[in-house]
Amino acid sequence: MRFGVLGPVTAWTDAGTPVVIQGLKVRALLANLLVHEGRPVPADRLIDDLWGSELPGNPSGTLSAKVSQLRRAFEDAEPGSRSLVQSGPAGYSLVVSAGTYDALQFGELLAAGSVDEALALWRGPAYADFADDAFVETAVARLTDLRLTALEQADLPVVDLAALVKEHPLREGLRAAHMKALYRSGRQSEALESFEELRQLLLEDLGLDPSPELVALQQSILAQELPHARSNLPAQLTELIGRTDALADVGACLGTSRLVTLTGPGGVGKTRLALAAASEVAERFADGVVLVELAAVTPHALSVANSLTDAVQAALDLRDTEGTPVVDRLASVMGSRLLVLDNCEQIVEEVAVLTDRLLAAAPGLRVLATSREPLGLAGEVVWSVPPLSVPPLSGGVQVVGESSAAQLFVTRAAAASRGFALTDETVADVAVLCRRLDGIPLALELAATRVRALGVRGLVARLDDRFRLLATGHRGAAPRQQTLHAMIDWSWELLAPEEQSVLRQLAVHADGCTADAAAAVCGEDDVLDVLVRLVDRSLVVPVDGGRFRLLESVAAYCVEKLRVSGELESSRQRHLSYYVSLAEAARPGLFCDEQSRWLQLLDEDSANFRTALDRAVTTGQLDLAERLVDALSWYWFLRGRHVEALRSLDTVPDSARAGVWRTGFMYLLGHPDAVAERDRWLDSADAMGQWWIAHAASDVGDLSACLSLLEQALKTFEADGNQWGVAAVLAARAKHAHVRADLPALYDDACQSIGMFRALGDRWGVLQATGWFGAHAELVGDFDEAERLHLEGAEAAEEIGLWPEVAGALAMLGWTAIRREHYEPARAYGERALRLASEQGQRATQALAELVLGFAARRTGALDEASERLQALIDAARLQTESVLYLSIVLVELGFVRELQGRPDDALELHLEAFRVSEEFDSLRGMCWSLEGIAASHPDKTLAATLLGSASATRATENYLMASTEAEDLARAVAATSLALGPDAYQAAYRRGEGMRPADAFELLIRQ
């Protein structure tokens, strides 16, 4: 048996089944025993706490009966658990431990430093259902204080901390956390304003000054000295050798300059040095260090600027969104951050433009770039990465061993050939090798891999020949660049013909490939053995997940080899054909139990798909471009990449298949031309296209037209035996039933849909149907079930990275919490949903999250906040060319806000508009809400009573649940109307309304 007080007082079995405890006094008895955490409580104390001055006739006997009832409830739920309630000379007690009681577990986790895990135990205010009872007062205060202490230590976003500071304005720990969060978001002035606000409050209320610790924090913010780093820097598998001085120098440059560019030839170690330097200085940046790898962004892209910003967004784990210019959005999230831009040379002009704009707009940003040439910006510090130091030719083991080039070569050679060491026998050859390779790290590492086969003396002999042959190199190239080219060329000559063929054709891949992709581009059945040999030679890098990629310098070398051999175009064409076929092969897997695996595989090859699409378009192969975007559109939707999808679909503007997909994405992004695009392509849409347009348009489109499309698609799906299509239509139809509050239809469609999707194994589909099943549970008042279903959906979506669905489930959890009057959890869910939906560009979910926050604000008395949030939603909805689903309920809610603000005329206008919108969507439930709002604000109370009667009769007929939150608004309207008319007149008008449908009652209002 387990017990919880971090929220409503709760008991549940070890299997997770809630324990039903009948009777308020029995539940109060449980709460009292839990307050004492296993210590005995005297019977007299329990009697006084439970009954106070209103004692029962036989207090001791009544208490004993309540104890028996509690034991029986435990036993019924879990046999053997009645013994948990014990009695003895000192009184009654409940056996609990940290493993069975959340309050004790919370304390232990907090003491162990597991702050996030500790806070996750909370489900609302402590002892929420007994908060007004004196016997819990001390415990509530203690637990609340501990929770606030934990919140001070947690990594909360600014908006959450702002709300806590508003609630506890004099608590210095929260204030400190708020100041740090503001500072780390690049809002230094606001952090200092928060300190000043506290200083004034302390002075005015208590005559005190802020603590020395808080003053010290203020000074740290002024001096910009707060350390806090979050990083995506990869862990380095080998030690960085010979760069101690370079690390210190680059670190010093980053301390005084906002842009530092590491330049030098390929293979000199720019990337490795940049990663090490970034790691060294990471603590200076409150918002961490972010590495952006640009090797996959090529100058051949249709839009280099778009590909570049896509790469930066991906590194920051941001999702694309519509509205805010992407560079402005990137600048807004930089805060105090170091951005490492690696491999800038092939798109140096675009990188320079983006870097210049980001540095200008984000004062806390610093950039460390690697490039073969400078970016050419004002204030740029160009740091030329030197080769490693080379040894003298005549030095002994000790002298040669002090050379960083020799240290690197010997370390790598010993790893490749066990037993190799710098000895009297090898020292002369090692010295020659390091000098002839000019201390270039990549060249040294390539050479080290050949020690086992050739020995160091054999390496030197071959190297002599190759360097003499390539002494002049490429005119205009730096000497060491000539040397590196010679090194790769020499390594190339050591390869067998089949190894050369595979290696050079790997170069057409962007950001790596699988062995199957390599084989397809090479025109071979299997090249895995060759790839393994190339990995052994350090010419190919293995990547987790069975992928392979080329080192940058090797890739550039191999592209030139392809061009010289005349194979470049044919290899690129095979690359295009393969990735079109891969996308088409992957598409069926996105609709079944292989969904998670295929999503991951498509994620890994995103850069290759972009490269393939760019080639198809630039070479005029629009048939292949059409096939590619058609196959990838569902993937883009599942990943929430709506802007990328729309941009890609625009490359084939005359394609009907692309046009249907484009229509849906335009609806999802709130594009004003979505209706025109729908009209252009609707006649050419197949059943899938009809469903897709209806699904995407259902939040902002013509619901009757959408429903008609769904019914057409359903007929075709059923005739074709397409179970996925049938399930998808049923899920979409459930949404329409939810709008109309048609409970039987909602339940039936959601049930059928979830069963079919489960049979197919499509987790996205299961999430859709589960969400509407949860919505039905909420409508009928089964809030526990609704919460369980939405939580289950959020967890399942997060497991496979369906972040748009995670955001939607969180928003629905917030709405369910609103209906239960759990406003603190509702705010938490709403804020999380809003952040995630904003990152994902999910407009409908953003609106639902804002709606949850607006409702929570109104019901907690924050009328100004509620007014601001709700009005913003209404303004956004009115910009749409078609009505928006959520508009009616937001209008009603803002109407109640205006009523409570003493503005009945404004409230009435809002409720009237809400009724018309609800009537347009055929939502009787919405009409009832509107009529009750009109009644609350209309001056004609006889008419108001009639409207209330109509709404009440409709609710009863349609079996609409009246949640307690709605009951409060209705009670105000009923009380005001009844008081104005008197009981008899009120009842007469009310009964008259009971015989009217909402539209008829509204007509009375219009005829006035």
mmCIF file of C-alpha atoms in Angstrom, residues 345-656:
data_model
loop_
_atom_site.group_PDB
_atom_site.id
_atom_site.type_symbol
_atom_site.label_atom_id
_atom_site.label_comp_id
_atom_site.label_asym_id
_atom_site.label_seq_id
_atom_site.Cartn_x
_atom_site.Cartn_y
_atom_site.Cartn_z
ATOM 1 C CA GLU A 345 34.803 27.245 -45.837
ATOM 2 C CA GLN A 346 32.467 25.909 -48.508
ATOM 3 C CA ILE A 347 29.661 28.367 -47.613
ATOM 4 C CA VAL A 348 31.792 31.091 -46.064
ATOM 5 C CA GLU A 349 29.781 34.035 -47.436
ATOM 6 C CA GLU A 350 26.456 32.781 -46.075
ATOM 7 C CA VAL A 351 28.044 31.928 -42.718
ATOM 8 C CA ALA A 352 29.520 35.423 -42.541
ATOM 9 C CA VAL A 353 26.124 37.045 -43.169
ATOM 10 C CA LEU A 354 24.364 34.924 -40.552
ATOM 11 C CA THR A 355 27.147 35.371 -37.979
ATOM 12 C CA ASP A 356 27.149 39.133 -38.463
ATOM 13 C CA ARG A 357 23.382 39.352 -37.889
ATOM 14 C CA LEU A 358 23.422 37.067 -34.850
ATOM 15 C CA LEU A 359 26.291 38.915 -33.177
ATOM 16 C CA ALA A 360 24.534 42.230 -33.750
ATOM 17 C CA ALA A 361 21.222 41.021 -32.320
ATOM 18 C CA ALA A 362 22.461 38.825 -29.444
ATOM 19 C CA PRO A 363 24.909 40.697 -27.195
ATOM 20 C CA GLY A 364 25.644 37.641 -25.047
ATOM 21 C CA LEU A 365 26.691 35.495 -28.002
ATOM 22 C CA ARG A 366 30.255 34.584 -28.943
ATOM 23 C CA VAL A 367 31.248 32.584 -32.018
ATOM 24 C CA LEU A 368 34.185 30.222 -32.539
ATOM 25 C CA ALA A 369 34.436 29.269 -36.217
ATOM 26 C CA THR A 370 36.679 26.879 -38.156
ATOM 27 C CA SER A 371 37.361 27.650 -41.793
ATOM 28 C CA ARG A 372 40.111 27.505 -44.383
ATOM 29 C CA GLU A 373 39.610 31.224 -44.839
ATOM 30 C CA PRO A 374 38.462 34.049 -42.503
ATOM 31 C CA LEU A 375 34.845 35.172 -42.426
ATOM 32 C CA GLY A 376 35.978 38.733 -43.116
ATOM 33 C CA LEU A 377 33.860 40.453 -40.445
ATOM 34 C CA ALA A 378 34.708 43.507 -38.369
ATOM 35 C CA GLY A 379 36.168 42.560 -34.990
ATOM 36 C CA GLU A 380 37.065 39.047 -36.127
ATOM 37 C CA VAL A 381 40.176 37.531 -34.537
ATOM 38 C CA VAL A 382 41.815 35.192 -37.051
ATOM 39 C CA TRP A 383 43.812 32.495 -35.294
ATOM 40 C CA SER A 384 45.890 30.423 -37.700
ATOM 41 C CA VAL A 385 46.202 26.866 -36.419
ATOM 42 C CA PRO A 386 49.853 25.812 -36.753
ATOM 43 C CA PRO A 387 51.083 22.287 -37.450
ATOM 44 C CA LEU A 388 52.418 20.326 -34.525
ATOM 45 C CA SER A 389 56.050 20.923 -33.637
ATOM 46 C CA VAL A 390 58.428 18.635 -35.522
ATOM 47 C CA PRO A 391 61.617 17.095 -34.070
ATOM 48 C CA PRO A 392 65.195 17.672 -35.233
ATOM 49 C CA LEU A 393 66.602 15.003 -37.516
ATOM 50 C CA SER A 394 69.583 14.261 -35.291
ATOM 51 C CA GLY A 395 67.874 14.125 -31.909
ATOM 52 C CA GLY A 396 67.765 11.104 -29.649
ATOM 53 C CA VAL A 397 64.679 9.435 -28.129
ATOM 54 C CA GLN A 398 64.232 12.099 -25.438
ATOM 55 C CA VAL A 399 64.570 15.052 -27.789
ATOM 56 C CA VAL A 400 62.341 13.607 -30.508
ATOM 57 C CA GLY A 401 59.828 12.519 -27.869
ATOM 58 C CA GLU A 402 59.376 16.149 -26.779
ATOM 59 C CA SER A 403 58.039 17.023 -30.219
ATOM 60 C CA SER A 404 54.234 17.160 -30.311
ATOM 61 C CA ALA A 405 54.178 15.706 -33.854
ATOM 62 C CA ALA A 406 56.209 12.695 -32.696
ATOM 63 C CA GLN A 407 54.026 12.302 -29.608
ATOM 64 C CA LEU A 408 50.899 12.165 -31.768
ATOM 65 C CA PHE A 409 52.396 9.770 -34.317
ATOM 66 C CA VAL A 410 53.801 7.391 -31.703
ATOM 67 C CA THR A 411 50.565 7.359 -29.697
ATOM 68 C CA ARG A 412 48.429 6.552 -32.744
ATOM 69 C CA ALA A 413 50.929 4.065 -34.187
ATOM 70 C CA ALA A 414 51.081 2.200 -30.866
ATOM 71 C CA ALA A 415 47.271 1.973 -30.927
ATOM 72 C CA ALA A 416 47.323 0.574 -34.478
ATOM 73 C CA SER A 417 50.304 -1.774 -33.982
ATOM 74 C CA ARG A 418 50.679 -3.226 -30.514
ATOM 75 C CA GLY A 419 54.242 -3.005 -29.289
ATOM 76 C CA PHE A 420 55.288 -0.057 -31.401
ATOM 77 C CA ALA A 421 57.289 2.517 -29.436
ATOM 78 C CA LEU A 422 59.790 5.304 -29.880
ATOM 79 C CA THR A 423 63.121 3.532 -29.487
ATOM 80 C CA ASP A 424 66.696 3.922 -30.633
ATOM 81 C CA GLU A 425 65.776 1.756 -33.646
ATOM 82 C CA THR A 426 62.738 3.813 -34.697
ATOM 83 C CA VAL A 427 63.610 7.344 -33.577
ATOM 84 C CA ALA A 428 65.416 8.424 -36.765
ATOM 85 C CA ASP A 429 62.593 7.234 -39.033
ATOM 86 C CA VAL A 430 59.948 8.837 -36.811
ATOM 87 C CA ALA A 431 61.798 12.147 -36.926
ATOM 88 C CA VAL A 432 62.032 12.031 -40.735
ATOM 89 C CA LEU A 433 58.396 11.073 -41.084
ATOM 90 C CA CYS A 434 57.155 13.889 -38.811
ATOM 91 C CA ARG A 435 59.263 16.485 -40.613
ATOM 92 C CA ARG A 436 58.296 15.303 -44.108
ATOM 93 C CA LEU A 437 54.631 15.397 -43.131
ATOM 94 C CA ASP A 438 55.141 18.921 -41.753
ATOM 95 C CA GLY A 439 53.458 18.039 -38.467
ATOM 96 C CA ILE A 440 49.976 17.880 -40.061
ATOM 97 C CA PRO A 441 47.850 15.899 -37.558
ATOM 98 C CA LEU A 442 45.639 14.204 -40.158
ATOM 99 C CA ALA A 443 48.667 13.150 -42.203
ATOM 100 C CA LEU A 444 50.358 11.774 -39.096
ATOM 101 C CA GLU A 445 47.276 9.824 -38.117
ATOM 102 C CA LEU A 446 46.838 8.409 -41.613
ATOM 103 C CA ALA A 447 50.454 7.335 -41.659
ATOM 104 C CA ALA A 448 50.194 5.774 -38.199
ATOM 105 C CA THR A 449 47.494 3.380 -39.405
ATOM 106 C CA ARG A 450 49.982 1.866 -41.908
ATOM 107 C CA VAL A 451 52.734 1.077 -39.402
ATOM 108 C CA ARG A 452 51.463 -2.442 -38.799
ATOM 109 C CA ALA A 453 51.593 -3.289 -42.525
ATOM 110 C CA LEU A 454 54.692 -1.392 -43.667
ATOM 111 C CA GLY A 455 56.703 -0.518 -40.575
ATOM 112 C CA VAL A 456 57.923 3.007 -39.991
ATOM 113 C CA ARG A 457 60.951 2.540 -42.281
ATOM 114 C CA GLY A 458 58.714 1.346 -45.137
ATOM 115 C CA LEU A 459 56.514 4.384 -44.612
ATOM 116 C CA VAL A 460 59.477 6.706 -44.911
ATOM 117 C CA ALA A 461 60.664 5.029 -48.100
ATOM 118 C CA ARG A 462 57.286 5.356 -49.799
ATOM 119 C CA LEU A 463 56.793 8.849 -48.474
ATOM 120 C CA ASP A 464 60.068 9.938 -50.009
ATOM 121 C CA ASP A 465 58.924 8.754 -53.407
ATOM 122 C CA ARG A 466 55.519 10.347 -53.201
ATOM 123 C CA PHE A 467 56.728 13.706 -51.929
ATOM 124 C CA ARG A 468 59.399 13.915 -54.592
ATOM 125 C CA LEU A 469 56.761 13.161 -57.227
ATOM 126 C CA LEU A 470 54.345 15.786 -55.883
ATOM 127 C CA ALA A 471 56.912 18.393 -54.917
ATOM 128 C CA THR A 472 55.273 21.195 -56.880
ATOM 129 C CA GLY A 473 51.719 20.325 -55.802
ATOM 130 C CA HIS A 474 48.875 22.618 -56.876
ATOM 131 C CA ARG A 475 49.921 26.142 -57.880
ATOM 132 C CA GLY A 476 48.468 28.738 -55.498
ATOM 133 C CA ALA A 477 47.902 26.244 -52.697
ATOM 134 C CA ALA A 478 49.667 26.618 -49.362
ATOM 135 C CA PRO A 479 52.692 24.325 -48.981
ATOM 136 C CA ARG A 480 51.119 22.299 -46.207
ATOM 137 C CA GLN A 481 47.953 21.925 -48.238
ATOM 138 C CA GLN A 482 50.123 20.430 -50.965
ATOM 139 C CA THR A 483 51.617 18.109 -48.394
ATOM 140 C CA LEU A 484 48.241 16.968 -47.101
ATOM 141 C CA HIS A 485 47.026 16.355 -50.632
ATOM 142 C CA ALA A 486 50.130 14.322 -51.237
ATOM 143 C CA MET A 487 49.499 12.377 -48.058
ATOM 144 C CA ILE A 488 45.949 11.506 -49.086
ATOM 145 C CA ASP A 489 47.097 10.798 -52.627
ATOM 146 C CA TRP A 490 49.743 8.461 -51.277
ATOM 147 C CA SER A 491 47.145 6.716 -49.068
ATOM 148 C CA TRP A 492 44.923 6.454 -52.116
ATOM 149 C CA GLU A 493 47.608 4.664 -54.110
ATOM 150 C CA LEU A 494 47.941 2.084 -51.333
ATOM 151 C CA LEU A 495 44.295 1.067 -51.800
ATOM 152 C CA ALA A 496 43.067 -1.779 -53.969
ATOM 153 C CA PRO A 497 40.945 -0.755 -57.006
ATOM 154 C CA GLU A 498 37.665 -1.799 -55.356
ATOM 155 C CA GLU A 499 38.593 0.238 -52.258
ATOM 156 C CA GLN A 500 39.322 3.285 -54.394
ATOM 157 C CA SER A 501 36.002 2.914 -56.190
ATOM 158 C CA VAL A 502 33.964 2.731 -52.978
ATOM 159 C CA LEU A 503 35.914 5.526 -51.306
ATOM 160 C CA ARG A 504 35.501 8.064 -54.073
ATOM 161 C CA GLN A 505 31.790 7.367 -54.506
ATOM 162 C CA LEU A 506 31.129 7.783 -50.795
ATOM 163 C CA ALA A 507 31.897 11.458 -51.348
ATOM 164 C CA VAL A 508 28.510 12.213 -52.941
ATOM 165 C CA HIS A 509 26.722 11.432 -49.653
ATOM 166 C CA ALA A 510 25.868 14.251 -47.273
ATOM 167 C CA ASP A 511 26.702 13.628 -43.616
ATOM 168 C CA GLY A 512 27.358 9.901 -44.033
ATOM 169 C CA CYS A 513 25.405 6.902 -45.243
ATOM 170 C CA THR A 514 24.586 3.267 -44.544
ATOM 171 C CA ALA A 515 26.380 0.332 -46.148
ATOM 172 C CA ASP A 516 23.303 -0.286 -48.324
ATOM 173 C CA ALA A 517 23.354 3.301 -49.575
ATOM 174 C CA ALA A 518 27.064 3.030 -50.328
ATOM 175 C CA ALA A 519 26.473 -0.174 -52.276
ATOM 176 C CA ALA A 520 23.640 1.387 -54.272
ATOM 177 C CA VAL A 521 25.683 4.426 -55.269
ATOM 178 C CA CYS A 522 28.645 2.208 -56.120
ATOM 179 C CA GLY A 523 26.431 -0.073 -58.188
ATOM 180 C CA GLU A 524 27.483 -3.103 -56.123
ATOM 181 C CA ASP A 525 25.521 -5.685 -54.160
ATOM 182 C CA ASP A 526 27.600 -5.450 -50.976
ATOM 183 C CA VAL A 527 30.497 -3.181 -50.018
ATOM 184 C CA LEU A 528 30.550 -3.733 -46.243
ATOM 185 C CA ASP A 529 33.872 -5.573 -46.248
ATOM 186 C CA VAL A 530 35.445 -2.753 -48.247
ATOM 187 C CA LEU A 531 34.018 -0.167 -45.849
ATOM 188 C CA VAL A 532 35.517 -2.008 -42.897
ATOM 189 C CA ARG A 533 38.936 -1.990 -44.574
ATOM 190 C CA LEU A 534 38.602 1.735 -45.242
ATOM 191 C CA VAL A 535 37.714 2.305 -41.607
ATOM 192 C CA ASP A 536 40.863 0.456 -40.609
ATOM 193 C CA ARG A 537 42.850 2.869 -42.783
ATOM 194 C CA SER A 538 41.229 5.905 -41.076
ATOM 195 C CA LEU A 539 39.850 7.070 -44.402
ATOM 196 C CA VAL A 540 36.252 6.335 -43.384
ATOM 197 C CA VAL A 541 34.782 7.125 -39.969
ATOM 198 C CA PRO A 542 32.234 4.717 -38.460
ATOM 199 C CA VAL A 543 29.199 6.386 -36.875
ATOM 200 C CA ASP A 544 26.769 4.915 -34.360
ATOM 201 C CA GLY A 545 23.896 3.081 -35.998
ATOM 202 C CA GLY A 546 25.909 1.340 -38.715
ATOM 203 C CA ARG A 547 26.663 4.462 -40.710
ATOM 204 C CA PHE A 548 29.874 5.644 -42.351
ATOM 205 C CA ARG A 549 31.187 9.065 -43.301
ATOM 206 C CA LEU A 550 34.306 10.540 -44.850
ATOM 207 C CA LEU A 551 36.673 12.949 -43.234
ATOM 208 C CA GLU A 552 36.175 16.359 -44.777
ATOM 209 C CA SER A 553 39.525 16.561 -46.536
ATOM 210 C CA VAL A 554 39.200 13.023 -47.837
ATOM 211 C CA ALA A 555 35.703 13.775 -49.168
ATOM 212 C CA ALA A 556 36.941 16.855 -51.045
ATOM 213 C CA TYR A 557 39.806 14.786 -52.492
ATOM 214 C CA CYS A 558 37.388 12.045 -53.604
ATOM 215 C CA VAL A 559 34.990 14.466 -55.288
ATOM 216 C CA GLU A 560 37.896 15.645 -57.396
ATOM 217 C CA LYS A 561 38.743 12.024 -58.184
ATOM 218 C CA LEU A 562 35.132 11.480 -59.324
ATOM 219 C CA ARG A 563 35.293 14.576 -61.518
ATOM 220 C CA VAL A 564 38.573 13.519 -63.132
ATOM 221 C CA SER A 565 37.266 10.011 -63.788
ATOM 222 C CA GLY A 566 34.037 11.369 -65.292
ATOM 223 C CA GLU A 567 31.925 9.550 -62.673
ATOM 224 C CA LEU A 568 30.681 12.537 -60.678
ATOM 225 C CA GLU A 569 27.371 13.039 -62.458
ATOM 226 C CA SER A 570 26.563 9.327 -62.662
ATOM 227 C CA SER A 571 27.348 8.870 -58.947
ATOM 228 C CA ARG A 572 25.158 11.827 -58.011
ATOM 229 C CA GLN A 573 22.380 10.412 -60.177
ATOM 230 C CA ARG A 574 22.584 7.021 -58.457
ATOM 231 C CA HIS A 575 22.531 8.883 -55.119
ATOM 232 C CA LEU A 576 19.341 10.654 -56.175
ATOM 233 C CA SER A 577 17.697 7.448 -57.402
ATOM 234 C CA TYR A 578 18.610 5.574 -54.222
ATOM 235 C CA TYR A 579 17.210 8.171 -51.834
ATOM 236 C CA VAL A 580 13.998 8.525 -53.815
ATOM 237 C CA SER A 581 13.582 4.754 -53.591
ATOM 238 C CA LEU A 582 14.492 4.774 -49.893
ATOM 239 C CA ALA A 583 11.899 7.440 -49.112
ATOM 240 C CA GLU A 584 9.252 5.495 -51.016
ATOM 241 C CA ALA A 585 10.232 2.251 -49.273
ATOM 242 C CA ALA A 586 10.095 3.992 -45.891
ATOM 243 C CA ARG A 587 6.657 5.483 -46.342
ATOM 244 C CA PRO A 588 4.614 2.301 -45.660
ATOM 245 C CA GLY A 589 6.712 1.734 -42.536
ATOM 246 C CA LEU A 590 5.487 5.038 -41.106
ATOM 247 C CA PHE A 591 1.941 3.645 -40.883
ATOM 248 C CA CYS A 592 2.609 0.424 -38.969
ATOM 249 C CA ASP A 593 4.482 -1.112 -36.045
ATOM 250 C CA GLU A 594 7.790 -0.224 -37.753
ATOM 251 C CA GLN A 595 7.042 3.484 -37.373
ATOM 252 C CA SER A 596 9.652 4.247 -34.718
ATOM 253 C CA ARG A 597 12.449 2.472 -36.599
ATOM 254 C CA TRP A 598 11.677 4.199 -39.895
ATOM 255 C CA LEU A 599 11.442 7.609 -38.262
ATOM 256 C CA GLN A 600 14.930 7.118 -36.852
ATOM 257 C CA LEU A 601 16.310 5.966 -40.201
ATOM 258 C CA LEU A 602 14.793 8.927 -42.019
ATOM 259 C CA ASP A 603 16.129 11.295 -39.355
ATOM 260 C CA GLU A 604 19.651 10.019 -39.973
ATOM 261 C CA ASP A 605 19.425 10.625 -43.720
ATOM 262 C CA SER A 606 17.764 14.059 -43.638
ATOM 263 C CA ALA A 607 20.811 15.721 -45.189
ATOM 264 C CA ASN A 608 20.927 13.129 -47.992
ATOM 265 C CA PHE A 609 17.257 13.697 -48.776
ATOM 266 C CA ARG A 610 17.853 17.461 -49.015
ATOM 267 C CA THR A 611 20.836 16.879 -51.296
ATOM 268 C CA ALA A 612 18.804 14.511 -53.474
ATOM 269 C CA LEU A 613 15.915 16.974 -53.766
ATOM 270 C CA ASP A 614 18.269 19.814 -54.636
ATOM 271 C CA ARG A 615 19.801 17.742 -57.435
ATOM 272 C CA ALA A 616 16.421 16.637 -58.779
ATOM 273 C CA VAL A 617 15.240 20.243 -59.000
ATOM 274 C CA THR A 618 18.429 21.805 -60.349
ATOM 275 C CA THR A 619 18.739 19.150 -63.061
ATOM 276 C CA GLY A 620 15.081 19.444 -64.034
ATOM 277 C CA GLN A 621 14.107 15.935 -62.924
ATOM 278 C CA LEU A 622 10.816 17.106 -61.480
ATOM 279 C CA ASP A 623 9.287 13.643 -61.705
ATOM 280 C CA LEU A 624 11.849 12.408 -59.176
ATOM 281 C CA ALA A 625 11.427 15.555 -57.079
ATOM 282 C CA GLU A 626 7.670 14.937 -57.016
ATOM 283 C CA ARG A 627 8.136 11.324 -55.929
ATOM 284 C CA LEU A 628 10.569 12.376 -53.201
ATOM 285 C CA VAL A 629 8.438 15.097 -51.613
ATOM 286 C CA ASP A 630 5.344 12.926 -51.874
ATOM 287 C CA ALA A 631 7.107 10.095 -50.032
ATOM 288 C CA LEU A 632 8.572 12.356 -47.333
ATOM 289 C CA SER A 633 5.560 14.551 -46.579
ATOM 290 C CA TRP A 634 4.089 12.244 -43.945
ATOM 291 C CA TYR A 635 7.512 11.992 -42.273
ATOM 292 C CA TRP A 636 7.799 15.776 -42.193
ATOM 293 C CA PHE A 637 4.337 15.958 -40.626
ATOM 294 C CA LEU A 638 5.131 13.400 -37.923
ATOM 295 C CA ARG A 639 8.310 15.274 -37.041
ATOM 296 C CA GLY A 640 6.550 18.662 -36.946
ATOM 297 C CA ARG A 641 8.737 20.041 -39.747
ATOM 298 C CA HIS A 642 5.939 21.943 -41.471
ATOM 299 C CA VAL A 643 7.979 24.846 -42.851
ATOM 300 C CA GLU A 644 10.583 22.499 -44.342
ATOM 301 C CA ALA A 645 7.777 20.478 -45.886
ATOM 302 C CA LEU A 646 6.127 23.524 -47.421
ATOM 303 C CA ARG A 647 9.449 24.804 -48.768
ATOM 304 C CA SER A 648 10.214 21.408 -50.331
ATOM 305 C CA LEU A 649 6.749 20.999 -51.822
ATOM 306 C CA ASP A 650 7.039 24.428 -53.415
ATOM 307 C CA THR A 651 9.854 23.071 -55.617
ATOM 308 C CA VAL A 652 7.224 21.203 -57.687
ATOM 309 C CA PRO A 653 4.489 23.844 -57.943
ATOM 310 C CA ASP A 654 2.555 22.137 -60.742
ATOM 311 C CA SER A 655 2.341 18.707 -59.116
ATOM 312 C CA ALA A 656 -1.143 17.651 -57.995
#
